[in-house]
């Protein structure tokens, strides 16, 4: 019974990626590599759920979503996107919370938000209403059979694809601090024409999601032959990735907007600075960091009198390295001094086995896991790796609520000082006389 129970607990902090839907369900698992082919190019009406494995509402919806998918089989396609794993797809369709359900109907580029109930009956009713509307539009001639061809002919807006030339390439791309994905194309090339709307749509999404830190450009290689020959472009389309001061890298991924966006987001997170490591000075810092992140990693470091500034900075450096290593996870990183936040320590059961200590908290589930190994890069890496794949034993946060947090002064970066004891002036006291009175 022990190992089974441990396995159940292990899933409760960070659920395994496969936990929500499987191939035995009638729900079709959608990813950036198959979304364009399955949904966008399809004549079928699609209901798509964007979910996160750790989201409680998504877990509650899952059995109803599976029931609805079975009932709608052969009538309406029902899919699901793990938008925590595939952030590019969620971002592309403006997903801000979980679960989000969208109906991909006549115009696949502009899905509608599903606003109905979360029971299987309500979902089926919503789907059938959407089918009725779609069929009526087709009957009246408002909507053609396949919307894909029309989308391809009109394409996405090219406003965010930067036109690159022999003259502006070095200044715009090579001297830029931003990361560039550059398509070399020929106007007569059929594959380039197919890629054009995908490249345009991806350019807009990537510009927004990376705040312009990753850009998409295009070079007409038949006109701008100098730059094309410099990079050995032989076939079309050729896509290359440019980072400042590095040799260009060939892009080998898929050609759908989802694939392109996913690669761009990986490039962005690779080049983005690591997360901030914040001292817990008040309740707002803890609340905001833990509520905005799937996990917040909290270290309780020894008192400054035990380690001095050098010892403390050593621990903080280890944490910063690990925060950078796991920056793609978008976790929060916090620290406090032993004794400064006693309620927090009590709710985590820290203090009984010494400092430094570390815990990972899932604020949505009110669960936490403790670092049992060493407070070192190796020990912390092993701890976080286990959590990231849904393993490791967890417990409920004391009382099932976030503990009370004291407002404290920020560490000044210096060694600690012992409190100064008050000095008493005894020069005017006659000790012998006093002692004599005591004896009497």
CSV table of C-alpha atoms in Angstrom, one decimal:
chain,number,residue,atom,x,y,z
A,1,UNK,CA,0.0,0.0,0.0
A,2,UNK,CA,2.9,2.3,0.8
A,3,UNK,CA,4.3,2.7,-2.7
A,4,UNK,CA,0.9,3.2,-4.2
A,5,UNK,CA,0.0,6.0,-1.7
A,6,UNK,CA,3.4,7.6,-2.4
A,7,UNK,CA,2.6,7.6,-6.1
A,8,UNK,CA,-0.7,9.3,-5.5
A,9,UNK,CA,0.9,11.9,-3.3
A,10,UNK,CA,3.6,12.4,-5.9
A,11,UNK,CA,1.1,13.4,-8.5
A,12,UNK,CA,-0.6,15.9,-6.3
A,13,UNK,CA,2.1,18.7,-6.5
A,14,UNK,CA,2.8,18.7,-10.2
A,15,UNK,CA,0.6,16.3,-12.3
A,16,UNK,CA,2.2,14.1,-14.9
A,17,UNK,CA,1.8,15.4,-18.5
A,18,UNK,CA,-0.2,12.3,-19.4
A,19,UNK,CA,-2.6,12.6,-16.5
A,20,UNK,CA,-5.5,14.3,-18.2
A,21,UNK,CA,-6.3,12.5,-21.5
A,22,UNK,CA,-5.0,9.3,-23.1
A,23,UNK,CA,-5.3,7.6,-26.5
A,24,UNK,CA,-8.2,5.5,-25.1
A,25,UNK,CA,-10.4,8.6,-24.8
A,26,UNK,CA,-12.3,10.1,-27.7
A,27,UNK,CA,-10.6,13.5,-26.9
A,28,UNK,CA,-7.9,14.3,-29.5
A,29,UNK,CA,-4.7,15.5,-28.0
A,30,UNK,CA,-3.6,18.6,-29.9
A,31,UNK,CA,0.0,20.0,-30.1
A,32,UNK,CA,1.8,22.7,-32.1
A,33,UNK,CA,2.9,20.0,-34.6
A,34,UNK,CA,-0.6,18.7,-35.4
A,35,UNK,CA,-2.9,21.6,-34.6
A,36,UNK,CA,-2.7,23.2,-38.1
A,37,UNK,CA,-3.3,19.8,-39.9
A,38,UNK,CA,-6.1,18.6,-37.5
A,39,UNK,CA,-8.0,21.8,-36.7
A,40,UNK,CA,-7.2,24.7,-39.1
A,41,UNK,CA,-7.2,22.7,-42.3
A,42,UNK,CA,-10.3,20.7,-41.3
A,43,UNK,CA,-13.8,21.1,-42.6
A,44,UNK,CA,-15.1,19.8,-39.3
A,45,UNK,CA,-16.4,22.0,-36.4
A,46,UNK,CA,-14.0,21.6,-33.5
A,47,UNK,CA,-14.4,22.2,-29.7
A,48,UNK,CA,-11.0,22.7,-28.2
A,49,UNK,CA,-10.2,22.8,-24.5
A,50,UNK,CA,-7.0,24.6,-23.4
A,51,UNK,CA,-6.0,23.2,-20.0
A,52,UNK,CA,-3.1,23.0,-17.5
A,53,UNK,CA,-2.6,19.7,-15.7
A,54,UNK,CA,-2.3,21.4,-12.3
A,55,UNK,CA,-5.5,23.3,-12.6
A,56,UNK,CA,-8.3,22.0,-10.4
A,57,UNK,CA,-11.2,23.2,-12.6
A,58,UNK,CA,-9.6,21.3,-15.6
A,59,UNK,CA,-9.4,18.1,-13.5
A,60,UNK,CA,-13.1,18.5,-12.7
A,61,UNK,CA,-13.9,19.1,-16.4
A,62,UNK,CA,-12.0,16.2,-17.7
A,63,UNK,CA,-14.6,13.4,-17.2
A,64,UNK,CA,-17.4,15.6,-18.6
A,65,UNK,CA,-15.2,16.5,-21.6
A,66,UNK,CA,-14.5,12.9,-22.3
A,67,UNK,CA,-18.3,12.0,-22.1
A,68,UNK,CA,-19.1,14.9,-24.5
A,69,UNK,CA,-16.3,13.7,-26.9
A,70,UNK,CA,-17.8,10.2,-27.0
A,71,UNK,CA,-21.3,11.5,-27.5
A,72,UNK,CA,-20.2,13.9,-30.4
A,73,UNK,CA,-18.0,11.3,-32.1
A,74,UNK,CA,-18.4,11.5,-35.9
A,75,UNK,CA,-20.4,14.7,-35.5
A,76,UNK,CA,-18.1,17.3,-33.9
A,77,UNK,CA,-14.4,16.9,-33.2
A,78,UNK,CA,-13.4,17.4,-29.6
A,79,UNK,CA,-9.7,18.2,-28.7
A,80,UNK,CA,-7.6,19.3,-25.9
A,81,UNK,CA,-4.3,21.3,-25.7
A,82,UNK,CA,-2.0,21.2,-22.7
A,83,UNK,CA,-1.4,24.9,-22.8
A,84,UNK,CA,1.0,24.7,-19.9
A,85,UNK,CA,3.3,22.6,-21.9
A,86,UNK,CA,2.5,24.3,-25.3
A,87,UNK,CA,2.4,27.9,-24.2
A,88,UNK,CA,2.7,29.0,-27.9
A,89,UNK,CA,-0.7,27.6,-28.8
A,90,UNK,CA,-2.4,29.1,-25.8
A,91,UNK,CA,-0.8,32.5,-26.5
A,92,UNK,CA,-1.8,32.4,-30.1
A,93,UNK,CA,-5.4,32.2,-29.2
A,94,UNK,CA,-5.3,34.6,-26.2
A,95,UNK,CA,-5.7,32.0,-23.5
A,96,UNK,CA,-5.4,33.7,-20.1
A,97,UNK,CA,-7.0,31.2,-17.7
A,98,UNK,CA,-7.8,27.5,-17.5
A,99,UNK,CA,-9.8,25.8,-18.7
A,100,UNK,CA,-10.6,27.9,-21.8
A,101,UNK,CA,-12.9,26.3,-24.4
A,102,UNK,CA,-13.0,27.6,-28.0
A,103,UNK,CA,-15.2,26.7,-30.9
A,104,UNK,CA,-13.4,26.5,-34.3
A,105,UNK,CA,-16.2,26.9,-36.9
A,106,UNK,CA,-16.4,28.5,-40.3
A,107,UNK,CA,-13.5,30.8,-39.8
A,108,UNK,CA,-10.8,28.8,-38.2
A,109,UNK,CA,-8.6,31.8,-37.7
A,110,UNK,CA,-11.2,33.5,-35.5
A,111,UNK,CA,-12.6,30.9,-33.0
A,112,UNK,CA,-15.5,31.8,-30.7
A,113,UNK,CA,-15.3,31.5,-27.0
A,114,UNK,CA,-17.5,28.8,-25.5
A,115,UNK,CA,-19.5,30.4,-22.6
A,116,UNK,CA,-21.8,27.5,-21.7
A,117,UNK,CA,-21.9,25.2,-18.7
A,118,UNK,CA,-19.2,22.6,-17.9
A,119,UNK,CA,-21.4,19.5,-17.8
A,120,UNK,CA,-21.3,17.0,-20.7
A,121,UNK,CA,-24.9,17.8,-21.5
A,122,UNK,CA,-24.2,21.6,-21.7
A,123,UNK,CA,-21.1,21.0,-23.8
A,124,UNK,CA,-23.0,18.8,-26.3
A,125,UNK,CA,-25.9,21.3,-26.5
A,126,UNK,CA,-23.4,24.1,-27.2
A,127,UNK,CA,-21.7,22.0,-29.9
A,128,UNK,CA,-25.0,21.2,-31.6
A,129,UNK,CA,-26.0,24.9,-31.6
A,130,UNK,CA,-22.7,25.7,-33.2
A,131,UNK,CA,-23.2,23.0,-35.9
A,132,UNK,CA,-26.8,24.3,-36.6
A,133,UNK,CA,-25.4,27.8,-37.1
A,134,UNK,CA,-22.6,26.6,-39.4
A,135,UNK,CA,-24.9,24.6,-41.6
A,136,UNK,CA,-27.4,27.4,-41.9
A,137,UNK,CA,-24.6,29.8,-43.0
A,138,UNK,CA,-23.4,27.3,-45.6
A,139,UNK,CA,-27.0,26.8,-46.9
A,140,UNK,CA,-27.4,30.6,-47.3
A,141,UNK,CA,-24.1,30.8,-49.1
A,142,UNK,CA,-22.3,32.8,-46.4
A,143,UNK,CA,-19.7,30.2,-45.8
A,144,UNK,CA,-17.9,27.9,-48.3
A,145,UNK,CA,-17.0,24.3,-47.6
A,146,UNK,CA,-13.4,24.5,-46.6
A,147,UNK,CA,-12.3,27.7,-45.0
A,148,UNK,CA,-8.6,26.7,-45.3
A,149,UNK,CA,-8.1,27.6,-48.9
A,150,UNK,CA,-9.7,31.0,-48.4
A,151,UNK,CA,-7.4,31.7,-45.4
A,152,UNK,CA,-4.4,30.7,-47.5
A,153,UNK,CA,-5.3,33.0,-50.4
A,154,UNK,CA,-5.9,36.0,-48.1
A,155,UNK,CA,-3.2,34.9,-45.6
A,156,UNK,CA,-2.3,36.5,-42.4
A,157,UNK,CA,-1.2,40.2,-42.4
A,158,UNK,CA,2.5,40.5,-43.3
A,159,UNK,CA,2.9,43.7,-41.3
A,160,UNK,CA,5.1,42.0,-38.6
A,161,UNK,CA,7.3,40.2,-41.1
A,162,UNK,CA,10.4,42.4,-41.5
A,163,UNK,CA,11.4,42.7,-45.2
A,164,UNK,CA,15.2,42.1,-45.3
A,165,UNK,CA,17.5,43.1,-48.1
A,166,UNK,CA,21.2,43.0,-49.1
A,167,UNK,CA,21.4,46.6,-47.8
A,168,UNK,CA,19.7,46.4,-44.4
A,169,UNK,CA,20.5,42.8,-43.4
A,170,UNK,CA,23.7,43.4,-41.4
A,171,UNK,CA,22.3,46.4,-39.5
A,172,UNK,CA,18.9,44.9,-38.9
A,173,UNK,CA,19.8,41.3,-38.0
A,174,UNK,CA,23.5,40.8,-37.3
A,175,UNK,CA,23.9,43.9,-35.1
A,176,UNK,CA,20.7,43.4,-33.3
A,177,UNK,CA,20.5,42.2,-29.7
A,178,UNK,CA,17.3,40.4,-30.6
A,179,UNK,CA,17.0,36.8,-31.9
A,180,UNK,CA,15.9,36.6,-35.6
A,181,UNK,CA,14.3,33.8,-37.5
A,182,UNK,CA,14.8,34.6,-41.2
A,183,UNK,CA,13.1,32.9,-44.2
A,184,UNK,CA,14.9,32.9,-47.5
A,185,UNK,CA,12.2,32.5,-50.3
A,186,UNK,CA,11.6,32.7,-54.0
A,187,UNK,CA,8.3,34.2,-55.3
A,188,UNK,CA,7.7,31.2,-57.7
A,189,UNK,CA,8.2,28.6,-55.0
A,190,UNK,CA,5.0,26.7,-54.1
A,191,UNK,CA,6.2,25.7,-50.6
A,192,UNK,CA,7.1,29.3,-49.9
A,193,UNK,CA,3.5,30.4,-50.8
A,194,UNK,CA,2.1,27.8,-48.4
A,195,UNK,CA,4.4,29.0,-45.7
A,196,UNK,CA,3.6,32.7,-46.2
A,197,UNK,CA,0.4,32.9,-44.1
A,198,UNK,CA,1.9,30.7,-41.4
A,199,UNK,CA,5.0,32.9,-41.2
A,200,UNK,CA,2.9,36.1,-41.1
A,201,UNK,CA,0.6,34.8,-38.3
A,202,UNK,CA,3.6,33.5,-36.3
A,203,UNK,CA,5.4,36.9,-36.7
A,204,UNK,CA,2.5,38.7,-35.1
A,205,UNK,CA,2.1,36.2,-32.2
A,206,UNK,CA,5.9,36.1,-31.6
A,207,UNK,CA,6.3,39.8,-31.6
A,208,UNK,CA,3.5,40.2,-29.0
A,209,UNK,CA,4.6,37.3,-26.8
A,210,UNK,CA,8.3,38.2,-26.7
A,211,UNK,CA,7.8,42.0,-26.7
A,212,UNK,CA,9.9,42.2,-29.9
A,213,UNK,CA,12.8,40.2,-28.5
A,214,UNK,CA,12.4,37.5,-31.2
A,215,UNK,CA,11.6,38.8,-34.7
A,216,UNK,CA,10.7,37.1,-38.0
A,217,UNK,CA,12.1,38.4,-41.3
A,218,UNK,CA,12.0,37.4,-44.9
A,219,UNK,CA,14.5,37.7,-47.8
A,220,UNK,CA,13.6,37.4,-51.4
A,221,UNK,CA,16.6,35.4,-52.4
A,222,UNK,CA,16.0,35.9,-56.1
A,223,UNK,CA,16.5,39.7,-55.7
A,224,UNK,CA,18.9,39.8,-52.7
A,225,UNK,CA,21.5,37.3,-53.9
A,226,UNK,CA,24.5,38.6,-52.0
A,227,UNK,CA,23.1,37.8,-48.5
A,228,UNK,CA,21.5,34.6,-49.7
A,229,UNK,CA,24.8,33.3,-51.2
A,230,UNK,CA,26.7,34.4,-48.1
A,231,UNK,CA,24.6,31.9,-46.1
A,232,UNK,CA,24.7,29.1,-48.7
A,233,UNK,CA,21.0,29.2,-49.5
A,234,UNK,CA,20.3,26.5,-52.2
A,235,UNK,CA,16.6,25.5,-51.8
A,236,UNK,CA,13.4,27.3,-50.8
A,237,UNK,CA,12.2,28.1,-48.3
A,238,UNK,CA,15.3,28.0,-46.1
A,239,UNK,CA,14.9,29.3,-42.5
A,240,UNK,CA,17.8,30.3,-40.4
A,241,UNK,CA,18.1,31.5,-36.8
A,242,UNK,CA,20.5,34.4,-36.0
A,243,UNK,CA,21.8,35.2,-32.5
A,244,UNK,CA,24.2,38.1,-32.0
A,245,UNK,CA,27.8,37.0,-32.1
A,246,UNK,CA,26.9,33.4,-33.1
A,247,UNK,CA,27.0,31.4,-36.3
A,248,UNK,CA,23.5,31.1,-37.8
A,249,UNK,CA,21.6,27.9,-37.1
A,250,UNK,CA,19.4,26.0,-39.6
A,251,UNK,CA,15.7,25.7,-38.5
A,252,UNK,CA,14.7,22.1,-38.9
A,253,UNK,CA,11.2,22.2,-37.3
A,254,UNK,CA,7.7,22.1,-38.8
A,255,UNK,CA,6.2,24.7,-41.0
A,256,UNK,CA,2.9,25.4,-39.2
A,257,UNK,CA,2.5,28.7,-37.3
A,258,UNK,CA,2.3,26.6,-34.1
A,259,UNK,CA,5.6,24.9,-34.8
A,260,UNK,CA,7.3,28.3,-35.6
A,261,UNK,CA,5.8,30.0,-32.5
A,262,UNK,CA,6.9,27.2,-30.3
A,263,UNK,CA,10.5,27.4,-31.6
A,264,UNK,CA,10.5,31.2,-31.2
A,265,UNK,CA,9.3,30.9,-27.6
A,266,UNK,CA,12.1,28.4,-26.8
A,267,UNK,CA,14.6,30.8,-28.3
A,268,UNK,CA,13.1,33.6,-26.2
A,269,UNK,CA,13.3,31.7,-22.9
A,270,UNK,CA,16.9,30.5,-23.8
A,271,UNK,CA,17.9,34.2,-24.1
A,272,UNK,CA,15.7,35.6,-21.4
A,273,UNK,CA,17.2,36.5,-18.0
A,274,UNK,CA,16.5,34.1,-15.1
A,275,UNK,CA,13.7,34.9,-12.7
A,276,UNK,CA,14.2,37.2,-9.8
A,277,UNK,CA,15.2,35.8,-6.4
A,278,UNK,CA,13.2,37.8,-3.8
A,279,UNK,CA,13.5,38.1,0.0
A,280,UNK,CA,10.2,37.5,1.8
A,281,UNK,CA,9.7,41.0,3.3
A,282,UNK,CA,5.9,41.1,3.5
A,283,UNK,CA,2.8,39.1,2.7
A,284,UNK,CA,2.4,40.7,-0.8
A,285,UNK,CA,5.7,39.4,-2.0
A,286,UNK,CA,4.9,35.8,-1.0
A,287,UNK,CA,1.3,36.0,-2.2
A,288,UNK,CA,2.1,37.5,-5.7
A,289,UNK,CA,5.0,35.2,-6.3
A,290,UNK,CA,3.3,32.0,-5.3
A,291,UNK,CA,-0.1,32.7,-6.8
A,292,UNK,CA,1.4,33.8,-10.2
A,293,UNK,CA,3.5,30.6,-10.5
A,294,UNK,CA,2.8,26.9,-10.7
A,295,UNK,CA,5.4,26.4,-8.0
A,296,UNK,CA,7.2,28.8,-5.7
A,297,UNK,CA,10.6,27.6,-4.4
A,298,UNK,CA,11.3,28.9,-0.9
A,299,UNK,CA,14.7,28.7,0.9
A,300,UNK,CA,15.0,29.3,4.6
A,301,UNK,CA,18.7,30.3,5.1
A,302,UNK,CA,20.6,30.2,8.4
A,303,UNK,CA,20.7,33.3,10.6
A,304,UNK,CA,23.2,35.9,9.4
A,305,UNK,CA,25.2,35.5,12.6
A,306,UNK,CA,25.7,31.8,11.7
A,307,UNK,CA,27.0,32.3,8.2
A,308,UNK,CA,28.1,35.9,7.7
A,309,UNK,CA,27.5,37.7,4.4
A,310,UNK,CA,29.9,35.4,2.5
A,311,UNK,CA,28.1,32.2,3.6
A,312,UNK,CA,24.7,33.7,2.8
A,313,UNK,CA,25.8,34.9,-0.6
A,314,UNK,CA,27.1,31.4,-1.3
A,315,UNK,CA,23.6,29.9,-0.7
A,316,UNK,CA,21.9,32.7,-2.8
A,317,UNK,CA,24.3,32.0,-5.7
A,318,UNK,CA,23.3,28.3,-5.7
A,319,UNK,CA,19.7,29.4,-5.8
A,320,UNK,CA,20.3,31.9,-8.6
A,321,UNK,CA,22.0,29.2,-10.7
A,322,UNK,CA,19.1,26.8,-10.2
A,323,UNK,CA,16.5,29.5,-10.9
A,324,UNK,CA,18.3,30.2,-14.2
A,325,UNK,CA,18.5,26.4,-15.0
A,326,UNK,CA,14.8,26.0,-14.5
A,327,UNK,CA,13.7,29.4,-15.9
A,328,UNK,CA,11.6,27.9,-18.7
A,329,UNK,CA,9.3,26.6,-15.9
A,330,UNK,CA,8.4,30.2,-14.9
A,331,UNK,CA,8.5,29.2,-11.2
A,332,UNK,CA,8.8,31.8,-8.4
A,333,UNK,CA,11.9,32.0,-6.2
A,334,UNK,CA,12.0,33.3,-2.6
A,335,UNK,CA,14.1,33.2,0.5
A,336,UNK,CA,13.9,34.2,4.1
A,337,UNK,CA,16.2,34.1,7.2
A,338,UNK,CA,15.7,31.4,9.9
A,339,UNK,CA,13.4,32.8,12.5
A,340,UNK,CA,12.0,35.7,10.5
A,341,UNK,CA,8.9,33.9,9.3
A,342,UNK,CA,8.1,31.4,12.1
A,343,UNK,CA,4.5,30.8,10.9
A,344,UNK,CA,5.8,29.9,7.4
A,345,UNK,CA,8.4,27.6,8.9
A,346,UNK,CA,5.8,25.9,11.1
A,347,UNK,CA,3.4,25.3,8.2
A,348,UNK,CA,6.2,23.7,6.2
A,349,UNK,CA,7.5,21.7,9.1
A,350,UNK,CA,10.9,23.3,8.7
A,351,UNK,CA,13.2,24.0,11.6
A,352,UNK,CA,13.3,20.6,13.1
A,353,UNK,CA,16.1,19.4,10.8
A,354,UNK,CA,18.3,22.4,10.4
A,355,UNK,CA,19.1,25.1,8.0
A,356,UNK,CA,19.4,25.8,5.1
A,357,UNK,CA,16.1,24.3,4.2
A,358,UNK,CA,14.0,24.4,1.0
A,359,UNK,CA,10.4,23.8,0.1
A,360,UNK,CA,8.4,23.9,-3.2
A,361,UNK,CA,4.8,25.1,-2.7
A,362,UNK,CA,1.9,24.7,-5.1
A,363,UNK,CA,-0.4,27.5,-3.8
A,364,UNK,CA,-3.4,26.4,-5.9
A,365,UNK,CA,-3.4,22.9,-4.3
A,366,UNK,CA,-2.0,24.0,-0.9
A,367,UNK,CA,0.6,21.2,-1.2
A,368,UNK,CA,4.3,21.4,-0.6
A,369,UNK,CA,7.4,19.2,-0.9
A,370,UNK,CA,10.7,19.5,1.1
A,371,UNK,CA,14.2,19.2,-0.1
A,372,UNK,CA,15.6,16.1,1.6
A,373,UNK,CA,19.0,16.1,-0.1
A,374,UNK,CA,21.9,18.6,0.2
A,375,UNK,CA,21.4,22.3,-0.3
A,376,UNK,CA,23.7,22.3,-3.3
A,377,UNK,CA,23.4,22.5,-7.1
A,378,UNK,CA,23.3,18.7,-7.3
A,379,UNK,CA,20.8,18.2,-4.4
A,380,UNK,CA,18.4,21.0,-5.5
A,381,UNK,CA,18.6,19.9,-9.2
A,382,UNK,CA,17.6,16.3,-8.2
A,383,UNK,CA,14.7,17.7,-6.0
A,384,UNK,CA,13.3,20.0,-8.7
A,385,UNK,CA,13.8,17.4,-11.5
A,386,UNK,CA,11.7,14.9,-9.5
A,387,UNK,CA,9.0,17.5,-9.0
A,388,UNK,CA,9.0,18.6,-12.7
A,389,UNK,CA,8.1,15.0,-13.7
A,390,UNK,CA,5.4,14.6,-11.1
A,391,UNK,CA,7.4,12.5,-8.5
A,392,UNK,CA,8.4,13.2,-5.0
A,393,UNK,CA,6.3,13.0,-1.8
A,394,UNK,CA,4.1,16.0,-0.9
A,395,UNK,CA,2.1,17.1,2.1
A,396,UNK,CA,-0.7,19.6,2.7
A,397,UNK,CA,0.4,23.1,3.8
A,398,UNK,CA,-0.3,23.5,7.6
A,399,UNK,CA,-3.9,24.5,8.0
A,400,UNK,CA,-4.6,24.3,4.3
A,401,UNK,CA,-4.0,28.1,4.0
A,402,UNK,CA,-1.1,30.3,3.3
A,403,UNK,CA,0.6,31.2,6.6
A,404,UNK,CA,0.7,34.7,8.2
A,405,UNK,CA,3.8,36.6,6.9
A,406,UNK,CA,5.6,39.2,9.0
A,407,UNK,CA,6.8,42.5,7.5
A,408,UNK,CA,10.6,42.6,8.0
A,409,UNK,CA,13.5,44.8,7.0
A,410,UNK,CA,15.5,43.7,3.9
A,411,UNK,CA,18.9,42.3,4.4
A,412,UNK,CA,21.5,45.0,4.0
A,413,UNK,CA,24.1,42.6,2.5
A,414,UNK,CA,26.4,42.9,5.5
A,415,UNK,CA,27.6,40.6,8.2
A,416,UNK,CA,25.3,40.4,11.2
A,417,UNK,CA,26.1,42.2,14.5
A,418,UNK,CA,25.3,41.0,17.9
A,419,UNK,CA,22.8,43.3,19.8
A,420,UNK,CA,24.7,45.9,21.9
A,421,UNK,CA,24.2,45.3,25.6
A,422,UNK,CA,23.4,48.3,27.7
A,423,UNK,CA,26.3,49.5,29.9
A,424,UNK,CA,25.6,50.4,33.5
A,425,UNK,CA,27.7,53.1,35.3
A,426,UNK,CA,28.5,51.6,38.8
A,427,UNK,CA,31.1,54.2,39.7
A,428,UNK,CA,28.9,55.8,42.4
A,429,UNK,CA,27.8,52.6,44.1
A,430,UNK,CA,29.5,51.5,47.3
A,431,UNK,CA,29.5,47.8,46.7
A,432,UNK,CA,30.8,46.9,50.2
A,433,UNK,CA,28.1,48.9,51.9
A,434,UNK,CA,25.4,47.3,49.8
A,435,UNK,CA,26.8,43.8,50.4
A,436,UNK,CA,26.9,44.5,54.1
A,437,UNK,CA,23.2,45.5,54.1
A,438,UNK,CA,22.4,42.3,52.3
A,439,UNK,CA,24.1,40.2,54.9
A,440,UNK,CA,22.1,41.8,57.6
